[in-house]
Amino acid sequence: NISQKVLDSEKIGRCDLTDWEIFTIDGRDTKDIDDALSIKKLDNGNYLVGVHIADVSHYVKEGSPLDIDAFSKGTSAYLAGKVIPMLPKELSNGICSLNPNVERLALSCMMEINSNGEVINHDVWRSIIKSNMQMNYDSVNDILKGKNVDEGYDIHVESLKRLNALALILRSNRLSDGAVEFNKGELKVNIAENGKVSGFSIRNQDMAENLIEEFMLLANETIDKHLCDRGIPCLHRVHDIPSKERLEEFLNMLDAIGYKYNKYDADACCTDTRKLQDLAEFINNTGSLREMLSTNLVRCMSRAKYSNHNIGHSGLAKSNYCHFTSPIRRYPDLIIHRTLKDCFFNKDNIEENKRKWKVKLPEIALQTSKMER
């Protein structure tokens, strides 16, 4: 019964961004589009970057059958050639998906970013957007590498290059802070028309994928800080330090196969992510063994999880981090949207709503972490 187009009554009280330059960048076969981007240069030389996220919570009401079903699943499941969506496809691929050239409701994380990649101001808007174009990673990578510009992309080239320049600064800052990267490719199973496996391929992150990743990471961090600074309960995405025992075993294995790592011991790598980053870089230079050793190093890491208690995210080297950017496919993001609406946008019953979420979040954290595993 949910309308597949935005109604006039749903636009009341929202920032109308339908005439802005806003676009999405995803894989060629993506049908559930959570996020869109915009960038504007300000008079002071800074950039206003918008990360516009589908307003799924407008359609999936708390306690409704849709909500109960989404809570039980916790996440969409991506199989080889098939998706079991957290939400019905009429929502995930339809009214909630930020499809091009149609109006969609969104929550927009608006960040003023300076030339050093620092967020000096931010705000969160309830918005209505109209994506100008559904871009794909391959075509955007061609543009960023100075190759051909596919049809329709020409009017967005300047914005893509500005976003990429900022993304490179953000990534450099993140690595300087001690974020750990393993440079592992993603295995893709190719399915033929008859449903059988036709082969495999490895997709490595390129410039366009990194661009999207950096702005999603930044929006997630900014939203977590936004909630915490206002005393609003938050479902954090947390990541503890690695296991010292497993790291010791891993270093012993490196020694046994002739790749002894002498720079730092297991204890140092556990307590300082920059030293763990150095170990990861050492692994990246082990030639044909790199993939296998990288996988084994990943297994030494603690598992990230959801929690109402903030211990930071060790792997990303961030003291504040949550999941805000994928509410179509992850239940925790939907919860972050609801807490924003209950305790930030809604000026009535704020303290009562804060108490409500403080009680509810521990169970949600356990369920969503369990379903992710």
XYZ file of N, CA and C in Angstrom, residues 122-260:
417
model
N 29.057 21.042 10.337
C 28.180 20.030 9.738
C 26.743 20.270 10.209
N 25.811 19.681 9.492
C 24.414 19.688 9.889
C 23.758 18.463 9.268
N 22.581 18.110 9.781
C 21.812 16.994 9.224
C 20.451 17.545 8.825
N 20.063 17.307 7.578
C 18.805 17.835 7.052
C 17.858 16.700 6.687
N 16.571 16.905 6.954
C 15.537 16.076 6.338
C 15.291 16.678 4.971
N 15.514 15.915 3.910
C 15.548 16.502 2.580
C 14.714 15.717 1.574
N 14.532 16.347 0.427
C 13.973 15.671 -0.736
C 14.936 15.930 -1.884
N 15.370 14.863 -2.559
C 16.382 14.985 -3.604
C 15.871 14.366 -4.902
N 16.580 14.672 -5.969
C 16.330 14.012 -7.258
C 17.698 13.754 -7.887
N 18.164 12.523 -7.811
C 19.468 12.177 -8.369
C 19.484 12.469 -9.871
N 20.538 13.165 -10.330
C 20.659 13.502 -11.753
C 21.076 12.301 -12.599
N 21.825 11.373 -11.958
C 22.392 10.289 -12.762
C 22.801 9.118 -11.875
N 22.583 7.908 -12.383
C 23.077 6.695 -11.725
C 24.383 6.299 -12.404
N 25.489 6.657 -11.771
C 26.807 6.369 -12.335
C 27.272 4.976 -11.903
N 28.240 4.431 -12.654
C 28.846 3.160 -12.249
C 30.344 3.352 -12.023
N 30.917 2.468 -11.206
C 32.329 2.601 -10.823
C 33.262 2.616 -12.031
N 33.025 1.747 -13.012
C 33.938 1.637 -14.153
C 34.030 2.950 -14.921
N 32.888 3.563 -15.192
C 32.885 4.810 -15.960
C 33.520 5.951 -15.169
N 33.275 5.992 -13.863
C 33.880 7.035 -13.028
C 35.389 6.830 -12.933
N 35.833 5.576 -12.838
C 37.275 5.301 -12.819
C 37.947 5.792 -14.099
N 37.297 5.603 -15.238
C 37.852 6.087 -16.505
C 38.052 7.604 -16.460
N 37.072 8.312 -15.923
C 37.165 9.777 -15.838
C 38.304 10.193 -14.918
N 38.393 9.569 -13.749
C 39.403 9.947 -12.760
C 40.815 9.592 -13.217
N 40.927 8.647 -14.148
C 42.238 8.273 -14.689
C 42.555 9.002 -15.988
N 41.690 9.957 -16.377
C 41.933 10.735 -17.573
C 41.658 10.004 -18.860
N 40.821 8.967 -18.791
C 40.471 8.212 -19.992
C 39.193 8.776 -20.593
N 38.409 7.954 -21.250
C 37.207 8.440 -21.928
C 36.120 8.851 -20.936
N 35.268 9.770 -21.394
C 34.119 10.227 -20.612
C 32.865 9.676 -21.274
N 32.176 8.780 -20.585
C 30.979 8.160 -21.158
C 29.852 9.179 -21.311
N 28.912 8.841 -22.166
C 27.793 9.730 -22.454
C 27.017 10.088 -21.178
N 26.760 11.372 -21.012
C 25.997 11.854 -19.871
C 26.839 12.249 -18.675
N 28.111 11.812 -18.658
C 28.978 12.079 -17.506
C 29.670 13.437 -17.599
N 29.701 14.039 -18.794
C 30.529 15.223 -19.019
C 30.179 16.378 -18.085
N 28.897 16.559 -17.766
C 28.502 17.702 -16.927
C 28.881 17.501 -15.459
N 29.299 16.271 -15.114
C 29.647 15.979 -13.717
C 31.151 15.787 -13.503
N 31.943 15.952 -14.566
C 33.387 15.668 -14.467
C 34.066 16.528 -13.403
N 33.765 17.834 -13.378
C 34.407 18.728 -12.410
C 34.076 18.322 -10.978
N 32.822 17.989 -10.720
C 32.422 17.583 -9.367
C 33.091 16.277 -8.967
N 33.185 15.329 -9.903
C 33.841 14.059 -9.611
C 35.314 14.272 -9.260
N 35.977 15.159 -9.998
C 37.395 15.413 -9.731
C 37.582 16.130 -8.393
N 36.668 17.024 -8.056
C 36.750 17.704 -6.749
C 36.545 16.711 -5.610
N 35.551 15.847 -5.766
C 35.308 14.831 -4.741
C 36.506 13.906 -4.601
N 37.091 13.519 -5.717
C 38.229 12.604 -5.667
C 39.436 13.245 -4.988
N 39.678 14.536 -5.291
C 40.798 15.233 -4.647
C 40.619 15.270 -3.131
N 39.384 15.534 -2.685
C 39.111 15.518 -1.243
C 39.240 14.114 -0.668
N 38.760 13.114 -1.417
C 38.809 11.731 -0.937
C 40.253 11.274 -0.735
N 41.150 11.682 -1.612
C 42.567 11.320 -1.469
C 43.161 11.931 -0.200
N 42.758 13.168 0.114
C 43.221 13.811 1.357
C 42.657 13.079 2.562
N 41.368 12.741 2.513
C 40.727 12.019 3.618
C 41.415 10.679 3.860
N 41.722 9.971 2.779
C 42.371 8.660 2.908
C 43.769 8.807 3.504
N 44.505 9.813 3.038
C 45.846 10.060 3.572
C 45.783 10.370 5.063
N 44.819 11.180 5.477
C 44.649 11.511 6.902
C 44.323 10.263 7.710
N 43.462 9.428 7.150
C 43.022 8.219 7.856
C 44.198 7.268 8.088
N 45.015 7.100 7.055
C 46.176 6.217 7.189
C 47.201 6.810 8.160
N 47.338 8.132 8.158
C 48.255 8.793 9.100
C 47.801 8.605 10.538
N 46.481 8.530 10.721
C 45.929 8.323 12.060
C 46.085 6.882 12.535
N 46.457 5.977 11.615
C 46.684 4.585 12.010
C 45.657 3.600 11.518
N 44.784 3.996 10.593
C 43.814 3.045 10.029
C 44.569 1.925 9.314
N 44.055 0.713 9.420
C 44.729 -0.459 8.864
C 44.013 -0.894 7.590
N 44.787 -1.064 6.500
C 44.217 -1.533 5.244
C 44.947 -2.801 4.814
N 44.152 -3.762 4.349
C 44.738 -5.056 3.982
C 44.842 -5.257 2.475
N 44.249 -4.352 1.689
C 44.344 -4.411 0.218
C 43.963 -5.772 -0.347
N 42.894 -6.330 0.172
C 42.395 -7.607 -0.330
C 41.328 -7.369 -1.396
N 41.460 -8.074 -2.497
C 40.449 -7.974 -3.537
C 39.175 -8.693 -3.129
N 38.076 -8.348 -3.805
C 36.788 -8.986 -3.521
C 36.511 -10.056 -4.581
N 36.259 -11.276 -4.119
C 35.980 -12.375 -5.042
C 34.557 -12.252 -5.573
N 34.420 -12.262 -6.890
C 33.102 -12.205 -7.526
C 32.847 -13.525 -8.235
N 31.708 -14.145 -7.949
C 31.308 -15.379 -8.612
C 30.441 -15.013 -9.811
N 30.857 -15.422 -10.981
C 30.110 -15.125 -12.203
C 29.108 -16.244 -12.479
N 27.852 -15.855 -12.654
C 26.770 -16.814 -12.855
C 26.254 -16.711 -14.292
N 26.182 -17.853 -14.975
C 25.668 -17.880 -16.342
C 24.142 -17.810 -16.337
N 23.542 -17.670 -17.530
C 22.086 -17.552 -17.633
C 21.362 -18.781 -17.109
N 22.021 -19.939 -17.186
C 21.392 -21.171 -16.692
C 21.522 -21.333 -15.179
N 22.092 -20.317 -14.518
C 22.204 -20.347 -13.063
C 23.438 -21.046 -12.540
N 24.270 -21.577 -13.438
C 25.481 -22.285 -13.011
C 26.672 -21.325 -12.979
N 27.661 -21.694 -12.166
C 28.864 -20.877 -12.044
C 29.675 -20.961 -13.338
N 29.961 -19.794 -13.932
C 30.736 -19.771 -15.173
C 32.192 -19.385 -14.946
N 32.488 -18.909 -13.747
C 33.874 -18.533 -13.457
C 33.960 -17.597 -12.268
N 35.171 -17.125 -12.025
C 35.424 -16.239 -10.898
C 36.263 -15.062 -11.362
N 36.140 -13.954 -10.665
C 37.000 -12.806 -10.938
C 37.285 -12.088 -9.627
N 38.357 -11.342 -9.607
C 38.731 -10.559 -8.429
C 38.515 -9.085 -8.757
N 37.757 -8.403 -7.927
C 37.586 -6.963 -8.112
C 38.329 -6.235 -7.005
N 39.314 -5.440 -7.398
C 40.066 -4.642 -6.438
C 39.503 -3.224 -6.398
N 39.597 -2.601 -5.230
C 39.097 -1.229 -5.099
C 39.935 -0.289 -5.939
N 39.258 0.532 -6.720
C 39.944 1.525 -7.536
C 39.559 2.915 -7.028
N 39.840 3.940 -7.795
C 39.667 5.317 -7.328
C 38.210 5.650 -7.016
N 37.286 5.208 -7.870
C 35.867 5.513 -7.646
C 35.349 4.820 -6.393
N 35.737 3.542 -6.208
C 35.319 2.809 -5.015
C 35.881 3.464 -3.753
N 37.142 3.899 -3.825
C 37.749 4.581 -2.675
C 37.073 5.917 -2.396
N 36.681 6.616 -3.446
C 35.979 7.895 -3.284
C 34.709 7.698 -2.462
N 33.895 6.735 -2.877
C 32.653 6.467 -2.146
C 32.949 6.036 -0.720
N 33.922 5.147 -0.564
C 34.240 4.641 0.779
C 34.623 5.782 1.725
N 35.460 6.696 1.259
C 35.937 7.762 2.139
C 34.801 8.659 2.620
N 33.873 8.996 1.725
C 32.791 9.897 2.143
C 31.744 9.170 2.990
N 31.574 7.858 2.785
C 30.678 7.100 3.661
C 31.295 6.986 5.061
N 32.599 6.705 5.118
C 33.287 6.649 6.417
C 33.170 7.983 7.146
N 33.378 9.072 6.406
C 33.334 10.398 7.024
C 31.933 10.729 7.527
N 30.915 10.397 6.740
C 29.533 10.655 7.177
C 29.193 9.826 8.414
N 29.595 8.563 8.430
C 29.331 7.706 9.590
C 29.992 8.250 10.851
N 31.220 8.725 10.709
C 31.933 9.310 11.852
C 31.253 10.603 12.307
N 30.881 11.440 11.363
C 30.266 12.735 11.677
C 28.926 12.551 12.386
N 28.130 11.583 11.930
C 26.825 11.337 12.554
C 27.001 10.806 13.976
N 27.964 9.928 14.194
C 28.211 9.411 15.551
C 28.579 10.562 16.491
N 29.470 11.439 16.029
C 29.842 12.601 16.848
C 28.638 13.509 17.081
N 27.826 13.693 16.047
C 26.633 14.534 16.135
C 25.712 14.042 17.253
N 25.494 12.729 17.317
C 24.632 12.154 18.352
C 25.277 12.253 19.728
N 26.556 11.881 19.816
C 27.233 11.864 21.121
C 27.349 13.265 21.710
N 27.643 14.257 20.877
C 27.788 15.631 21.370
C 26.491 16.171 21.958
N 25.368 15.580 21.564
C 24.050 16.033 22.056
C 23.471 15.087 23.108
N 24.287 14.156 23.563
C 23.830 13.229 24.599
C 22.751 12.278 24.124
N 22.699 12.016 22.812
C 21.681 11.116 22.248
C 22.236 9.695 22.213
N 21.510 8.711 22.731
C 21.983 7.322 22.669
C 22.297 6.921 21.229
N 23.365 6.159 21.043
C 23.832 5.831 19.696
C 24.206 4.360 19.615
N 23.819 3.728 18.518
C 24.242 2.358 18.233
C 25.565 2.444 17.483
N 26.662 2.333 18.223
C 27.991 2.497 17.649
C 28.423 1.236 16.896
N 29.289 1.440 15.922
C 29.999 0.335 15.287
C 31.390 0.343 15.921
N 31.695 -0.674 16.721
C 32.935 -0.677 17.500
C 33.847 -1.823 17.056
N 35.137 -1.629 17.295
C 36.128 -2.621 16.891
C 37.250 -2.604 17.915
N 37.403 -3.698 18.639
C 38.413 -3.796 19.702
C 39.792 -4.036 19.100
N 40.830 -3.940 19.937
C 42.194 -4.193 19.472
C 42.357 -5.666 19.105
N 43.372 -6.012 18.284
C 43.550 -7.409 17.859
C 43.901 -8.335 19.025
N 43.801 -9.633 18.770
C 44.171 -10.645 19.755
C 45.690 -10.793 19.787
N 46.286 -10.563 20.945
C 47.743 -10.678 21.081
C 48.202 -12.108 20.818
N 47.446 -13.094 21.310
C 47.843 -14.491 21.142
C 47.850 -14.889 19.672
N 46.806 -14.482 18.932
C 46.742 -14.845 17.511
C 47.823 -14.123 16.710
N 48.125 -12.882 17.100
C 49.194 -12.155 16.412
C 50.551 -12.815 16.653
N 50.783 -13.295 17.869
C 52.039 -13.992 18.169
C 52.170 -15.249 17.313
N 51.083 -15.997 17.176
C 51.098 -17.191 16.328
C 51.372 -16.819 14.875
N 50.787 -15.725 14.437
C 50.982 -15.279 13.061
C 52.436 -14.890 12.813
N 53.039 -14.156 13.749
C 54.441 -13.750 13.599
C 55.355 -14.969 13.608
N 55.022 -15.969 14.423
C 55.807 -17.219 14.426
C 55.705 -17.927 13.085
N 54.511 -17.892 12.474
C 54.330 -18.521 11.161
C 55.160 -17.795 10.104
N 55.172 -16.448 10.153
C 55.989 -15.684 9.211
C 57.452 -16.098 9.316
N 57.924 -16.248 10.544
C 59.313 -16.671 10.776
C 59.555 -18.054 10.179
N 58.603 -18.964 10.368
C 58.765 -20.351 9.919
C 58.819 -20.477 8.399
N 58.149 -19.581 7.681
C 58.126 -19.688 6.218
C 59.132 -18.735 5.555
N 59.998 -18.127 6.373
C 61.073 -17.323 5.811
C 60.756 -15.864 5.581
N 59.725 -15.360 6.226
C 59.367 -13.946 6.114
C 59.346 -13.298 7.503
N 60.410 -13.450 8.232
C 60.460 -12.962 9.616
C 60.264 -11.440 9.656
